[in-house]
Amino acid sequence: MFRFADPIYLYLLALIPVLALIRFLTYRNQKKRLRKFGDPKLLRQLMPDVSRFRPSVKFWILQGALALLIVMLARPQFGTKINNEQRVGIETIIAMDISNSMLAEDITPSRLQRSKMMVENLVDHFTNDKIGLIVFAGDAFVQLPITSDYVSAKMFLSSIDPSMMATQGTDIARAIDMATHSFTQEEGIGKAIIVITDGEDHEGGALEAAKAAKDAGMRVYVLGVGSTNGSPIPIPGTGDYMKDNTGNTVMSALNEEMCRQVAQAGGGAYIHVENNSAAQDQLDNELDKLSKKETTSTVYSEFDEQFQAVAILALLLLILEICIFDRRNPLLRRLSLFGSKKKAAATVALLLFALTAGAQTDRQYIREGNKQFRLGQYDKAEVSYRKAVEKNPKNPQAAYNLGNALMAQKKDSAAVQQFEQSARMETNPLRKSAAYHNMGVICQTHKMYDDAIEAYKNSLRLNPNDDETRYNLVLCKHLKKKQDDKQKQNQQNKDDKQNKDDKKDDQKDQKQDKKDDNKQQEQQKPQMSKDNAEQLLNAAIQNEKMTQDKMKKQQQQPQRRNVLKNW
């Protein structure tokens, strides 16, 4: 296989016909001027040392050398090195939901961005495993076939966006079915399907697809992204939210029950992504349970540079051109040789420049990344800086610039790691100070004021004249004090509330104690004995009986009639 690493330089080959045309026109004008002096045959006899063919030969040799130099600048690369490496690992297909609901911002910065960070951390943890990437919404397609090239995986991951899908919706079954057919034919190796979604399945059939994957010897793991409370879906670039046909704002919520059912049917596990590190650890533990097998991985190394052979050919042509003299007379050889020395020096300088430009070094990758970073293409700049780090892991500038690219994409944890690595390797105190400064900015953004203060102090130790770092340090101290005061106030409010609750409890206890005392006093009153009660009862009966006897006697006596006479 053949390719040019920098094919843009091939446009310079257009100079070859232009120079040939200029040469032809110059030669024709020269012949016209010679005819004015006399007959051409007579002129040739008068100039026996002039050669008709040597200038043309020298010109075309130079044209050939120039063409080879241009080809060398384009960096021809022939074929690839194919190495078969023995690796022990598993195969993983990641199916990422990129429907519009993944733009919801109920988790910071959004469901989709958090999913990308999760996949990036997962790729960083892989060593000998194979990975593939599928994106889905209302439809699904393979974004990256299963491979061991983790750099390519990150490049494809950075370009994922909901606009890639013409059909919106969420068809989990389609994604799982496509993932089951994307593995290699290796047997006995653990195969995992990781579905990252918010669980809003609009098409159905996900449980059947997960069960079919389980029957085929695969495990389905579901990472639920989002909040169960729901969140509106922003429309990019408008500041508004999506609405339904009735004009109401669409609310998207994580369907945890659906995610659990799919994971259970697929023989895997459901993981709620709230904190990346915790979810990452849980997922790593689950993947470690899968069986690993020694497999043969075909690794394609970088294309082999072949500019050296082209440079040798160009050098040979230049040497040949120098050795050919314009005139036949040996007496003019010294003059010709002197002119050829100047020409040789110029050609050697051009050749050295081409040799240095032909090899793509870590510095050239850094320059490419710097151009992309200035244009705002932070994902492409990250790839260029990673290539520079891969080319020269001990280059502190590459690590520092990579940290800036990650920081611009809000990949703060990875950016801090690169800044720390750059600070360890850097010998220039100013650049080292800048690395600590950026670490402090990240910590300050996340309100980790203690770490930010320490980073700013380290930066000022290396560069005491940095006013911006000093200002940030003072600001962090002020914010730290406010944070501590707020925590103290909150603690005091909690204590006051606790004290009020304790007082209320004490009052309740006092009332309860009074009630208990009254009950106890009532219980302590002298009670009437059984004998006394019987005596009182008998006395009452006796009195009642005597009263009844008196009434009977009065009724038995004759009554007198008193007649009132009317005088």
Short mmCIF file of N, CA, C and O in Angstrom, two decimals, residues 151-192:
data_model
loop_
_atom_site.label_atom_id
_atom_site.label_comp_id
_atom_site.label_asym_id
_atom_site.label_seq_id
_atom_site.Cartn_x
_atom_site.Cartn_y
_atom_site.Cartn_z
N VAL A 151 -6.34 4.93 20.07
CA VAL A 151 -6.26 6.32 19.60
C VAL A 151 -7.37 6.61 18.60
O VAL A 151 -8.03 7.65 18.65
N SER A 152 -7.60 5.66 17.68
CA SER A 152 -8.68 5.84 16.71
C SER A 152 -10.03 5.87 17.41
O SER A 152 -10.94 6.61 17.00
N ALA A 153 -10.17 5.05 18.46
CA ALA A 153 -11.44 5.03 19.20
C ALA A 153 -11.74 6.41 19.79
O ALA A 153 -12.88 6.89 19.73
N LYS A 154 -10.73 7.07 20.35
CA LYS A 154 -10.95 8.40 20.90
C LYS A 154 -11.24 9.42 19.82
O LYS A 154 -12.04 10.36 20.03
N MET A 155 -10.61 9.27 18.64
CA MET A 155 -10.86 10.19 17.54
C MET A 155 -12.31 10.08 17.07
O MET A 155 -12.99 11.08 16.86
N PHE A 156 -12.80 8.85 16.92
CA PHE A 156 -14.19 8.67 16.49
C PHE A 156 -15.15 9.13 17.59
O PHE A 156 -16.23 9.65 17.31
N LEU A 157 -14.76 8.93 18.84
CA LEU A 157 -15.64 9.31 19.94
C LEU A 157 -15.86 10.82 19.98
O LEU A 157 -16.96 11.29 20.28
N SER A 158 -14.83 11.59 19.68
CA SER A 158 -14.94 13.05 19.78
C SER A 158 -15.87 13.64 18.72
O SER A 158 -16.38 14.74 18.89
N SER A 159 -16.11 12.90 17.64
CA SER A 159 -16.94 13.44 16.54
C SER A 159 -18.41 13.06 16.67
O SER A 159 -19.21 13.40 15.80
N ILE A 160 -18.80 12.36 17.73
CA ILE A 160 -20.18 11.90 17.88
C ILE A 160 -21.08 13.07 18.25
O ILE A 160 -20.76 13.86 19.13
N ASP A 161 -22.24 13.15 17.56
CA ASP A 161 -23.21 14.22 17.81
C ASP A 161 -24.58 13.74 17.37
O ASP A 161 -24.68 12.94 16.42
N PRO A 162 -25.67 14.17 18.03
CA PRO A 162 -27.01 13.74 17.60
C PRO A 162 -27.35 14.07 16.16
O PRO A 162 -28.20 13.42 15.56
N SER A 163 -26.70 15.08 15.59
CA SER A 163 -26.98 15.44 14.20
C SER A 163 -26.55 14.36 13.22
O SER A 163 -26.93 14.41 12.04
N MET A 164 -25.76 13.38 13.67
CA MET A 164 -25.34 12.29 12.80
C MET A 164 -26.51 11.39 12.42
O MET A 164 -26.46 10.71 11.39
N MET A 165 -27.55 11.35 13.25
CA MET A 165 -28.66 10.44 13.04
C MET A 165 -29.81 11.18 12.36
O MET A 165 -30.32 12.16 12.90
N ALA A 166 -30.21 10.69 11.18
CA ALA A 166 -31.34 11.30 10.49
C ALA A 166 -32.66 10.89 11.13
O ALA A 166 -33.63 11.65 11.11
N THR A 167 -32.70 9.68 11.68
CA THR A 167 -33.91 9.16 12.32
C THR A 167 -33.76 9.26 13.82
O THR A 167 -32.90 8.59 14.40
N GLN A 168 -34.59 10.09 14.43
CA GLN A 168 -34.51 10.24 15.88
C GLN A 168 -35.41 9.21 16.56
O GLN A 168 -36.19 8.51 15.93
N GLY A 169 -35.27 9.13 17.90
CA GLY A 169 -35.95 8.10 18.67
C GLY A 169 -34.93 7.33 19.47
O GLY A 169 -33.76 7.74 19.58
N THR A 170 -35.33 6.19 20.02
CA THR A 170 -34.40 5.35 20.78
C THR A 170 -34.76 3.90 20.53
O THR A 170 -35.76 3.40 21.05
N ASP A 171 -33.95 3.23 19.71
CA ASP A 171 -34.18 1.82 19.38
C ASP A 171 -33.06 1.00 19.98
O ASP A 171 -32.05 0.71 19.33
N ILE A 172 -33.23 0.61 21.25
CA ILE A 172 -32.19 -0.15 21.95
C ILE A 172 -32.06 -1.53 21.35
O ILE A 172 -30.94 -2.09 21.26
N ALA A 173 -33.17 -2.13 20.93
CA ALA A 173 -33.12 -3.48 20.36
C ALA A 173 -32.25 -3.51 19.12
O ALA A 173 -31.47 -4.45 18.92
N ARG A 174 -32.38 -2.50 18.26
CA ARG A 174 -31.58 -2.43 17.04
C ARG A 174 -30.09 -2.33 17.38
O ARG A 174 -29.25 -2.97 16.73
N ALA A 175 -29.76 -1.55 18.38
CA ALA A 175 -28.35 -1.38 18.77
C ALA A 175 -27.78 -2.69 19.31
O ALA A 175 -26.65 -3.09 18.97
N ILE A 176 -28.53 -3.39 20.16
CA ILE A 176 -28.04 -4.64 20.74
C ILE A 176 -27.88 -5.70 19.65
O ILE A 176 -26.90 -6.45 19.62
N ASP A 177 -28.85 -5.76 18.74
CA ASP A 177 -28.78 -6.74 17.66
C ASP A 177 -27.57 -6.48 16.77
O ASP A 177 -26.87 -7.42 16.35
N MET A 178 -27.29 -5.21 16.46
CA MET A 178 -26.11 -4.90 15.65
C MET A 178 -24.83 -5.21 16.39
O MET A 178 -23.84 -5.68 15.79
N ALA A 179 -24.82 -5.00 17.70
CA ALA A 179 -23.61 -5.29 18.49
C ALA A 179 -23.31 -6.78 18.51
O ALA A 179 -22.14 -7.18 18.48
N THR A 180 -24.35 -7.61 18.57
CA THR A 180 -24.12 -9.07 18.60
C THR A 180 -23.45 -9.56 17.32
O THR A 180 -22.76 -10.59 17.34
N HIS A 181 -23.63 -8.85 16.22
CA HIS A 181 -23.02 -9.26 14.94
C HIS A 181 -21.73 -8.51 14.65
O HIS A 181 -21.20 -8.60 13.53
N SER A 182 -21.23 -7.75 15.61
CA SER A 182 -20.02 -6.95 15.38
C SER A 182 -18.79 -7.54 16.06
O SER A 182 -17.69 -6.98 15.92
N PHE A 183 -18.93 -8.63 16.80
CA PHE A 183 -17.79 -9.25 17.45
C PHE A 183 -17.03 -10.11 16.45
O PHE A 183 -17.52 -10.43 15.35
N THR A 184 -15.82 -10.52 16.83
CA THR A 184 -15.05 -11.45 16.02
C THR A 184 -15.61 -12.86 16.21
O THR A 184 -16.51 -13.09 17.03
N GLN A 185 -15.07 -13.80 15.46
CA GLN A 185 -15.53 -15.18 15.55
C GLN A 185 -14.77 -15.99 16.59
O GLN A 185 -14.89 -17.21 16.63
N GLU A 186 -13.98 -15.30 17.43
CA GLU A 186 -13.24 -15.99 18.48
C GLU A 186 -14.21 -16.65 19.46
O GLU A 186 -15.22 -16.06 19.84
N GLU A 187 -13.89 -17.84 19.86
CA GLU A 187 -14.71 -18.56 20.84
C GLU A 187 -13.96 -18.66 22.16
O GLU A 187 -12.73 -18.76 22.20
N GLY A 188 -14.72 -18.65 23.24
CA GLY A 188 -14.12 -18.78 24.56
C GLY A 188 -13.63 -17.48 25.15
O GLY A 188 -13.04 -17.48 26.24
N ILE A 189 -13.83 -16.38 24.46
CA ILE A 189 -13.40 -15.08 24.96
C ILE A 189 -14.62 -14.32 25.47
O ILE A 189 -15.71 -14.41 24.90
N GLY A 190 -14.47 -13.57 26.56
CA GLY A 190 -15.56 -12.79 27.11
C GLY A 190 -15.98 -11.67 26.17
O GLY A 190 -15.14 -10.92 25.68
N LYS A 191 -17.28 -11.57 25.93
CA LYS A 191 -17.82 -10.54 25.03
C LYS A 191 -18.87 -9.74 25.78
O LYS A 191 -19.84 -10.31 26.29
N ALA A 192 -18.67 -8.44 25.83
CA ALA A 192 -19.55 -7.55 26.58
C ALA A 192 -20.14 -6.49 25.67
O ALA A 192 -19.44 -5.93 24.83
#
